[in-house]
Amino acid sequence: DLRPPLRRALADALGDPSLQVLYRVHDGPAQAYVDVDGTPATLPDEADRSVSVVHGPTGERAAIIYDGRLIGEPELVDAAGSVVALAIDRERLQAELVASKSEVQQSRLRIVEQAELERRRLARDLHDGVQGRLVAAALRAGRLADGEPDPAEASRVRDEIDSAITELRHLVQGVMPALLVERGLVAAAEELVDRSPVPARLSVGAAPVSLSWPVASAA
């Protein structure tokens, strides 16, 4: 039998093999439950499934879900929950720990994925934007070197190089805003709003005098 020991004991004692035990996670949102493996779960709303809430000294601990047609006396389930309340509390703490570790892992995964997306965006912008402009400028400069000087062509080369430099400056600004380094988060946010192609308004409350670099950079 692969069922967890506590669930198996309750199921055998009450005669309901479909019985489930969900554990209340107290550091999560209201009415948050997980199973014994720490996987988020919800209370059923089926008419044939009944719920008995197990309480401890500081509040709700778990919910025993059972077949209401099979067990016609809810008092039996309530009594069984009271008897095994200590064991339920132990499994609840274990399930809560597993759930919190899973949330940390998911958070780290999202950070890694976001960093990878940002690297790909930078690579794409460099390849499709700056690199293309510089290659075009190099080809035109080569033609100028091989032939007679053409003021109009030289002007186009200068414009192409200036455009590539401006685009590269914007890329660098996006990665490491100079104002963020020199004057802090508020100044960097103001400058970002000024450059936004979409009309925007910035409202800043009482900002700390200084923020750590990771916090300011993430913001």
PDB file of C-alpha atoms in Angstrom:
ATOM      1  CA  ASP A   1       0.000   0.000   0.000  1.00  0.00           C
ATOM      2  CA  LEU A   2       1.641   3.237  -1.193  1.00  0.00           C
ATOM      3  CA  ARG A   3      -0.684   5.517   0.776  1.00  0.00           C
ATOM      4  CA  PRO A   4       0.990   7.611   3.517  1.00  0.00           C
ATOM      5  CA  PRO A   5       0.767   5.837   6.922  1.00  0.00           C
ATOM      6  CA  LEU A   6      -1.562   8.390   8.542  1.00  0.00           C
ATOM      7  CA  ARG A   7      -3.961   8.458   5.629  1.00  0.00           C
ATOM      8  CA  ARG A   8      -3.877   4.665   5.420  1.00  0.00           C
ATOM      9  CA  ALA A   9      -4.621   4.323   9.137  1.00  0.00           C
ATOM     10  CA  LEU A  10      -7.581   6.709   8.944  1.00  0.00           C
ATOM     11  CA  ALA A  11      -8.918   5.082   5.786  1.00  0.00           C
ATOM     12  CA  ASP A  12      -8.734   1.623   7.330  1.00  0.00           C
ATOM     13  CA  ALA A  13     -10.252   2.733  10.624  1.00  0.00           C
ATOM     14  CA  LEU A  14     -13.166   4.558   8.998  1.00  0.00           C
ATOM     15  CA  GLY A  15     -13.678   2.112   6.136  1.00  0.00           C
ATOM     16  CA  ASP A  16     -13.197   4.627   3.308  1.00  0.00           C
ATOM     17  CA  PRO A  17     -10.292   3.840   0.950  1.00  0.00           C
ATOM     18  CA  SER A  18     -10.839   7.157  -0.888  1.00  0.00           C
ATOM     19  CA  LEU A  19     -10.152   9.213   2.258  1.00  0.00           C
ATOM     20  CA  GLN A  20      -7.659  12.058   1.829  1.00  0.00           C
ATOM     21  CA  VAL A  21      -5.820  14.350   4.232  1.00  0.00           C
ATOM     22  CA  LEU A  22      -4.899  17.885   3.169  1.00  0.00           C
ATOM     23  CA  TYR A  23      -2.727  20.118   5.328  1.00  0.00           C
ATOM     24  CA  ARG A  24      -3.259  23.800   6.030  1.00  0.00           C
ATOM     25  CA  VAL A  25      -0.286  25.960   5.050  1.00  0.00           C
ATOM     26  CA  HIS A  26      -0.194  28.877   7.455  1.00  0.00           C
ATOM     27  CA  ASP A  27       2.372  31.011   5.610  1.00  0.00           C
ATOM     28  CA  GLY A  28       0.365  30.996   2.391  1.00  0.00           C
ATOM     29  CA  PRO A  29      -2.864  32.691   1.300  1.00  0.00           C
ATOM     30  CA  ALA A  30      -6.148  32.103   3.067  1.00  0.00           C
ATOM     31  CA  GLN A  31      -7.553  28.606   2.633  1.00  0.00           C
ATOM     32  CA  ALA A  32      -4.253  27.289   1.214  1.00  0.00           C
ATOM     33  CA  TYR A  33      -3.788  23.535   1.441  1.00  0.00           C
ATOM     34  CA  VAL A  34      -1.143  21.054   0.319  1.00  0.00           C
ATOM     35  CA  ASP A  35      -1.057  17.278   0.220  1.00  0.00           C
ATOM     36  CA  VAL A  36       1.540  15.167   2.011  1.00  0.00           C
ATOM     37  CA  ASP A  37       3.994  15.777  -0.838  1.00  0.00           C
ATOM     38  CA  GLY A  38       3.670  19.568  -0.538  1.00  0.00           C
ATOM     39  CA  THR A  39       1.646  19.891  -3.756  1.00  0.00           C
ATOM     40  CA  PRO A  40      -0.997  22.680  -3.645  1.00  0.00           C
ATOM     41  CA  ALA A  41      -4.522  21.298  -3.339  1.00  0.00           C
ATOM     42  CA  THR A  42      -8.052  22.591  -2.901  1.00  0.00           C
ATOM     43  CA  LEU A  43     -11.007  21.352  -0.933  1.00  0.00           C
ATOM     44  CA  PRO A  44     -13.518  19.467  -3.086  1.00  0.00           C
ATOM     45  CA  ASP A  45     -16.916  20.877  -3.943  1.00  0.00           C
ATOM     46  CA  GLU A  46     -18.511  17.595  -5.026  1.00  0.00           C
ATOM     47  CA  ALA A  47     -21.754  16.772  -3.264  1.00  0.00           C
ATOM     48  CA  ASP A  48     -20.592  13.278  -2.285  1.00  0.00           C
ATOM     49  CA  ARG A  49     -17.319  14.459  -0.714  1.00  0.00           C
ATOM     50  CA  SER A  50     -17.428  15.672   2.869  1.00  0.00           C
ATOM     51  CA  VAL A  51     -14.817  17.605   4.821  1.00  0.00           C
ATOM     52  CA  SER A  52     -13.865  17.393   8.484  1.00  0.00           C
ATOM     53  CA  VAL A  53     -11.564  20.176   9.680  1.00  0.00           C
ATOM     54  CA  VAL A  54      -8.942  19.279  12.277  1.00  0.00           C
ATOM     55  CA  HIS A  55      -8.016  22.103  14.655  1.00  0.00           C
ATOM     56  CA  GLY A  56      -5.012  22.524  16.911  1.00  0.00           C
ATOM     57  CA  PRO A  57      -4.072  24.945  19.681  1.00  0.00           C
ATOM     58  CA  THR A  58      -3.369  27.757  17.213  1.00  0.00           C
ATOM     59  CA  GLY A  59      -6.058  27.109  14.642  1.00  0.00           C
ATOM     60  CA  GLU A  60      -6.821  24.940  11.654  1.00  0.00           C
ATOM     61  CA  ARG A  61      -4.368  22.132  11.002  1.00  0.00           C
ATOM     62  CA  ALA A  62      -5.777  19.910   8.293  1.00  0.00           C
ATOM     63  CA  ALA A  63      -8.886  18.749   6.446  1.00  0.00           C
ATOM     64  CA  ILE A  64     -10.011  15.124   6.218  1.00  0.00           C
ATOM     65  CA  ILE A  65     -11.892  14.538   2.967  1.00  0.00           C
ATOM     66  CA  TYR A  66     -14.094  11.478   2.811  1.00  0.00           C
ATOM     67  CA  ASP A  67     -17.031   9.878   1.038  1.00  0.00           C
ATOM     68  CA  GLY A  68     -20.139  11.205   2.792  1.00  0.00           C
ATOM     69  CA  ARG A  69     -22.268   8.389   1.385  1.00  0.00           C
ATOM     70  CA  LEU A  70     -19.932   5.746   2.752  1.00  0.00           C
ATOM     71  CA  ILE A  71     -19.490   7.323   6.186  1.00  0.00           C
ATOM     72  CA  GLY A  72     -22.856   8.580   7.307  1.00  0.00           C
ATOM     73  CA  GLU A  73     -21.743   9.823  10.725  1.00  0.00           C
ATOM     74  CA  PRO A  74     -19.494  12.903  10.512  1.00  0.00           C
ATOM     75  CA  GLU A  75     -18.889  12.647  14.269  1.00  0.00           C
ATOM     76  CA  LEU A  76     -16.795   9.527  13.682  1.00  0.00           C
ATOM     77  CA  VAL A  77     -14.487  11.407  11.322  1.00  0.00           C
ATOM     78  CA  ASP A  78     -14.256  14.369  13.712  1.00  0.00           C
ATOM     79  CA  ALA A  79     -13.369  12.026  16.576  1.00  0.00           C
ATOM     80  CA  ALA A  80     -10.756  10.218  14.494  1.00  0.00           C
ATOM     81  CA  GLY A  81      -9.223  13.564  13.533  1.00  0.00           C
ATOM     82  CA  SER A  82      -8.983  14.564  17.192  1.00  0.00           C
ATOM     83  CA  VAL A  83      -7.269  11.284  18.075  1.00  0.00           C
ATOM     84  CA  VAL A  84      -4.593  11.660  15.395  1.00  0.00           C
ATOM     85  CA  ALA A  85      -4.254  15.458  15.695  1.00  0.00           C
ATOM     86  CA  LEU A  86      -0.652  15.219  16.908  1.00  0.00           C
ATOM     87  CA  ALA A  87       0.357  12.979  14.014  1.00  0.00           C
ATOM     88  CA  ILE A  88      -1.506  15.270  11.617  1.00  0.00           C
ATOM     89  CA  ASP A  89       0.405  18.254  12.949  1.00  0.00           C
ATOM     90  CA  ARG A  90       3.717  16.482  12.386  1.00  0.00           C
ATOM     91  CA  GLU A  91       2.834  15.572   8.794  1.00  0.00           C
ATOM     92  CA  ARG A  92       1.504  19.091   8.224  1.00  0.00           C
ATOM     93  CA  LEU A  93       4.842  20.599   9.209  1.00  0.00           C
ATOM     94  CA  GLN A  94       6.657  18.184   6.910  1.00  0.00           C
ATOM     95  CA  ALA A  95       4.298  18.965   4.022  1.00  0.00           C
ATOM     96  CA  GLU A  96       4.678  22.711   4.663  1.00  0.00           C
ATOM     97  CA  LEU A  97       8.457  22.364   4.551  1.00  0.00           C
ATOM     98  CA  VAL A  98       8.317  20.446   1.271  1.00  0.00           C
ATOM     99  CA  ALA A  99       5.969  23.061  -0.194  1.00  0.00           C
ATOM    100  CA  SER A 100       8.241  25.954   0.822  1.00  0.00           C
ATOM    101  CA  LYS A 101      11.278  24.223  -0.701  1.00  0.00           C
ATOM    102  CA  SER A 102       9.337  23.711  -3.905  1.00  0.00           C
ATOM    103  CA  GLU A 103       8.398  27.423  -3.999  1.00  0.00           C
ATOM    104  CA  VAL A 104      12.065  28.383  -3.579  1.00  0.00           C
ATOM    105  CA  GLN A 105      13.051  26.056  -6.420  1.00  0.00           C
ATOM    106  CA  GLN A 106      10.334  27.494  -8.673  1.00  0.00           C
ATOM    107  CA  SER A 107      11.446  31.027  -7.819  1.00  0.00           C
ATOM    108  CA  ARG A 108      15.044  30.208  -8.694  1.00  0.00           C
ATOM    109  CA  LEU A 109      13.915  28.606 -11.942  1.00  0.00           C
ATOM    110  CA  ARG A 110      11.986  31.758 -12.892  1.00  0.00           C
ATOM    111  CA  ILE A 111      15.066  33.886 -12.186  1.00  0.00           C
ATOM    112  CA  VAL A 112      17.250  31.652 -14.387  1.00  0.00           C
ATOM    113  CA  GLU A 113      14.653  31.677 -17.176  1.00  0.00           C
ATOM    114  CA  GLN A 114      14.333  35.461 -17.029  1.00  0.00           C
ATOM    115  CA  ALA A 115      18.106  35.891 -17.175  1.00  0.00           C
ATOM    116  CA  GLU A 116      18.271  33.589 -20.191  1.00  0.00           C
ATOM    117  CA  LEU A 117      15.503  35.517 -21.959  1.00  0.00           C
ATOM    118  CA  GLU A 118      17.360  38.773 -21.300  1.00  0.00           C
ATOM    119  CA  ARG A 119      20.614  37.352 -22.692  1.00  0.00           C
ATOM    120  CA  ARG A 120      18.806  36.211 -25.828  1.00  0.00           C
ATOM    121  CA  ARG A 121      17.192  39.627 -26.241  1.00  0.00           C
ATOM    122  CA  LEU A 122      20.561  41.367 -25.975  1.00  0.00           C
ATOM    123  CA  ALA A 123      22.136  38.935 -28.429  1.00  0.00           C
ATOM    124  CA  ARG A 124      19.258  39.437 -30.884  1.00  0.00           C
ATOM    125  CA  ASP A 125      19.408  43.227 -30.595  1.00  0.00           C
ATOM    126  CA  LEU A 126      23.173  43.227 -31.115  1.00  0.00           C
ATOM    127  CA  HIS A 127      22.960  40.838 -34.062  1.00  0.00           C
ATOM    128  CA  ASP A 128      19.961  42.345 -35.831  1.00  0.00           C
ATOM    129  CA  GLY A 129      20.629  45.990 -34.985  1.00  0.00           C
ATOM    130  CA  VAL A 130      24.122  47.219 -34.191  1.00  0.00           C
ATOM    131  CA  GLN A 131      25.971  44.477 -36.059  1.00  0.00           C
ATOM    132  CA  GLY A 132      23.934  45.013 -39.233  1.00  0.00           C
ATOM    133  CA  ARG A 133      24.539  48.770 -39.184  1.00  0.00           C
ATOM    134  CA  LEU A 134      28.263  48.370 -38.606  1.00  0.00           C
ATOM    135  CA  VAL A 135      28.575  45.784 -41.401  1.00  0.00           C
ATOM    136  CA  ALA A 136      26.756  48.116 -43.809  1.00  0.00           C
ATOM    137  CA  ALA A 137      28.965  51.018 -42.751  1.00  0.00           C
ATOM    138  CA  ALA A 138      32.105  48.874 -43.244  1.00  0.00           C
ATOM    139  CA  LEU A 139      31.022  47.921 -46.773  1.00  0.00           C
ATOM    140  CA  ARG A 140      30.379  51.530 -47.697  1.00  0.00           C
ATOM    141  CA  ALA A 141      33.683  52.590 -46.166  1.00  0.00           C
ATOM    142  CA  GLY A 142      35.417  49.931 -48.261  1.00  0.00           C
ATOM    143  CA  ARG A 143      33.852  51.271 -51.432  1.00  0.00           C
ATOM    144  CA  LEU A 144      34.968  54.751 -50.487  1.00  0.00           C
ATOM    145  CA  ALA A 145      38.529  53.541 -49.940  1.00  0.00           C
ATOM    146  CA  ASP A 146      38.591  51.807 -53.341  1.00  0.00           C
ATOM    147  CA  GLY A 147      37.199  54.665 -55.369  1.00  0.00           C
ATOM    148  CA  GLU A 148      36.977  58.394 -55.620  1.00  0.00           C
ATOM    149  CA  PRO A 149      35.810  60.196 -52.456  1.00  0.00           C
ATOM    150  CA  ASP A 150      32.064  60.764 -52.527  1.00  0.00           C
ATOM    151  CA  PRO A 151      30.912  63.358 -49.958  1.00  0.00           C
ATOM    152  CA  ALA A 152      27.318  62.043 -49.997  1.00  0.00           C
ATOM    153  CA  GLU A 153      28.461  58.452 -49.438  1.00  0.00           C
ATOM    154  CA  ALA A 154      30.873  59.541 -46.703  1.00  0.00           C
ATOM    155  CA  SER A 155      28.019  61.361 -45.000  1.00  0.00           C
ATOM    156  CA  ARG A 156      25.866  58.215 -45.147  1.00  0.00           C
ATOM    157  CA  VAL A 157      28.692  56.176 -43.606  1.00  0.00           C
ATOM    158  CA  ARG A 158      29.031  58.695 -40.780  1.00  0.00           C
ATOM    159  CA  ASP A 159      25.256  58.613 -40.226  1.00  0.00           C
ATOM    160  CA  GLU A 160      25.296  54.810 -40.161  1.00  0.00           C
ATOM    161  CA  ILE A 161      28.123  54.753 -37.633  1.00  0.00           C
ATOM    162  CA  ASP A 162      26.442  57.418 -35.497  1.00  0.00           C
ATOM    163  CA  SER A 163      23.213  55.437 -35.584  1.00  0.00           C
ATOM    164  CA  ALA A 164      25.019  52.241 -34.542  1.00  0.00           C
ATOM    165  CA  ILE A 165      26.769  54.077 -31.698  1.00  0.00           C
ATOM    166  CA  THR A 166      23.455  55.507 -30.499  1.00  0.00           C
ATOM    167  CA  GLU A 167      21.798  52.090 -30.614  1.00  0.00           C
ATOM    168  CA  LEU A 168      24.712  50.525 -28.763  1.00  0.00           C
ATOM    169  CA  ARG A 169      24.517  53.288 -26.144  1.00  0.00           C
ATOM    170  CA  HIS A 170      20.822  52.510 -25.627  1.00  0.00           C
ATOM    171  CA  LEU A 171      21.617  48.806 -25.198  1.00  0.00           C
ATOM    172  CA  VAL A 172      24.275  49.578 -22.613  1.00  0.00           C
ATOM    173  CA  GLN A 173      21.915  52.006 -20.916  1.00  0.00           C
ATOM    174  CA  GLY A 174      19.328  49.249 -20.644  1.00  0.00           C
ATOM    175  CA  VAL A 175      21.795  46.866 -19.033  1.00  0.00           C
ATOM    176  CA  MET A 176      23.598  49.334 -16.776  1.00  0.00           C
ATOM    177  CA  PRO A 177      21.854  52.742 -16.632  1.00  0.00           C
ATOM    178  CA  ALA A 178      24.435  55.405 -15.874  1.00  0.00           C
ATOM    179  CA  LEU A 179      21.954  57.435 -13.821  1.00  0.00           C
ATOM    180  CA  LEU A 180      21.224  54.412 -11.657  1.00  0.00           C
ATOM    181  CA  VAL A 181      24.907  54.172 -10.794  1.00  0.00           C
ATOM    182  CA  GLU A 182      25.468  57.890 -10.388  1.00  0.00           C
ATOM    183  CA  ARG A 183      22.231  59.224  -8.865  1.00  0.00           C
ATOM    184  CA  GLY A 184      20.117  56.262  -7.785  1.00  0.00           C
ATOM    185  CA  LEU A 185      16.819  54.594  -8.601  1.00  0.00           C
ATOM    186  CA  VAL A 186      14.527  57.636  -8.723  1.00  0.00           C
ATOM    187  CA  ALA A 187      16.692  59.500 -11.250  1.00  0.00           C
ATOM    188  CA  ALA A 188      17.025  56.356 -13.389  1.00  0.00           C
ATOM    189  CA  ALA A 189      13.249  55.824 -13.318  1.00  0.00           C
ATOM    190  CA  GLU A 190      12.619  59.440 -14.300  1.00  0.00           C
ATOM    191  CA  GLU A 191      15.013  59.126 -17.228  1.00  0.00           C
ATOM    192  CA  LEU A 192      13.333  55.879 -18.300  1.00  0.00           C
ATOM    193  CA  VAL A 193       9.929  57.553 -18.305  1.00  0.00           C
ATOM    194  CA  ASP A 194      11.298  60.454 -20.365  1.00  0.00           C
ATOM    195  CA  ARG A 195      12.537  58.013 -23.018  1.00  0.00           C
ATOM    196  CA  SER A 196       9.385  55.898 -23.054  1.00  0.00           C
ATOM    197  CA  PRO A 197       7.608  55.851 -26.455  1.00  0.00           C
ATOM    198  CA  VAL A 198       4.349  55.410 -24.535  1.00  0.00           C
ATOM    199  CA  PRO A 199       3.059  58.440 -22.597  1.00  0.00           C
ATOM    200  CA  ALA A 200       3.801  57.734 -18.938  1.00  0.00           C
ATOM    201  CA  ARG A 201       3.763  59.512 -15.598  1.00  0.00           C
ATOM    202  CA  LEU A 202       6.017  58.660 -12.658  1.00  0.00           C
ATOM    203  CA  SER A 203       4.863  59.030  -9.068  1.00  0.00           C
ATOM    204  CA  VAL A 204       7.501  58.539  -6.394  1.00  0.00           C
ATOM    205  CA  GLY A 205       6.778  58.379  -2.692  1.00  0.00           C
ATOM    206  CA  ALA A 206       9.258  58.619   0.137  1.00  0.00           C
ATOM    207  CA  ALA A 207      12.208  56.669  -1.260  1.00  0.00           C
ATOM    208  CA  PRO A 208      15.047  55.413   0.945  1.00  0.00           C
ATOM    209  CA  VAL A 209      18.207  57.482   0.896  1.00  0.00           C
ATOM    210  CA  SER A 210      20.122  54.515  -0.498  1.00  0.00           C
ATOM    211  CA  LEU A 211      19.222  51.072  -1.746  1.00  0.00           C
ATOM    212  CA  SER A 212      21.467  48.070  -2.173  1.00  0.00           C
ATOM    213  CA  TRP A 213      22.616  47.583  -5.760  1.00  0.00           C
ATOM    214  CA  PRO A 214      20.693  44.282  -6.318  1.00  0.00           C
ATOM    215  CA  VAL A 215      17.443  45.912  -5.151  1.00  0.00           C
ATOM    216  CA  ALA A 216      17.907  49.074  -7.232  1.00  0.00           C
ATOM    217  CA  SER A 217      18.989  47.107 -10.304  1.00  0.00           C
ATOM    218  CA  ALA A 218      16.023  44.733 -10.070  1.00  0.00           C
ATOM    219  CA  ALA A 219      13.626  47.663  -9.697  1.00  0.00           C
TER     220      ALA A 219
END
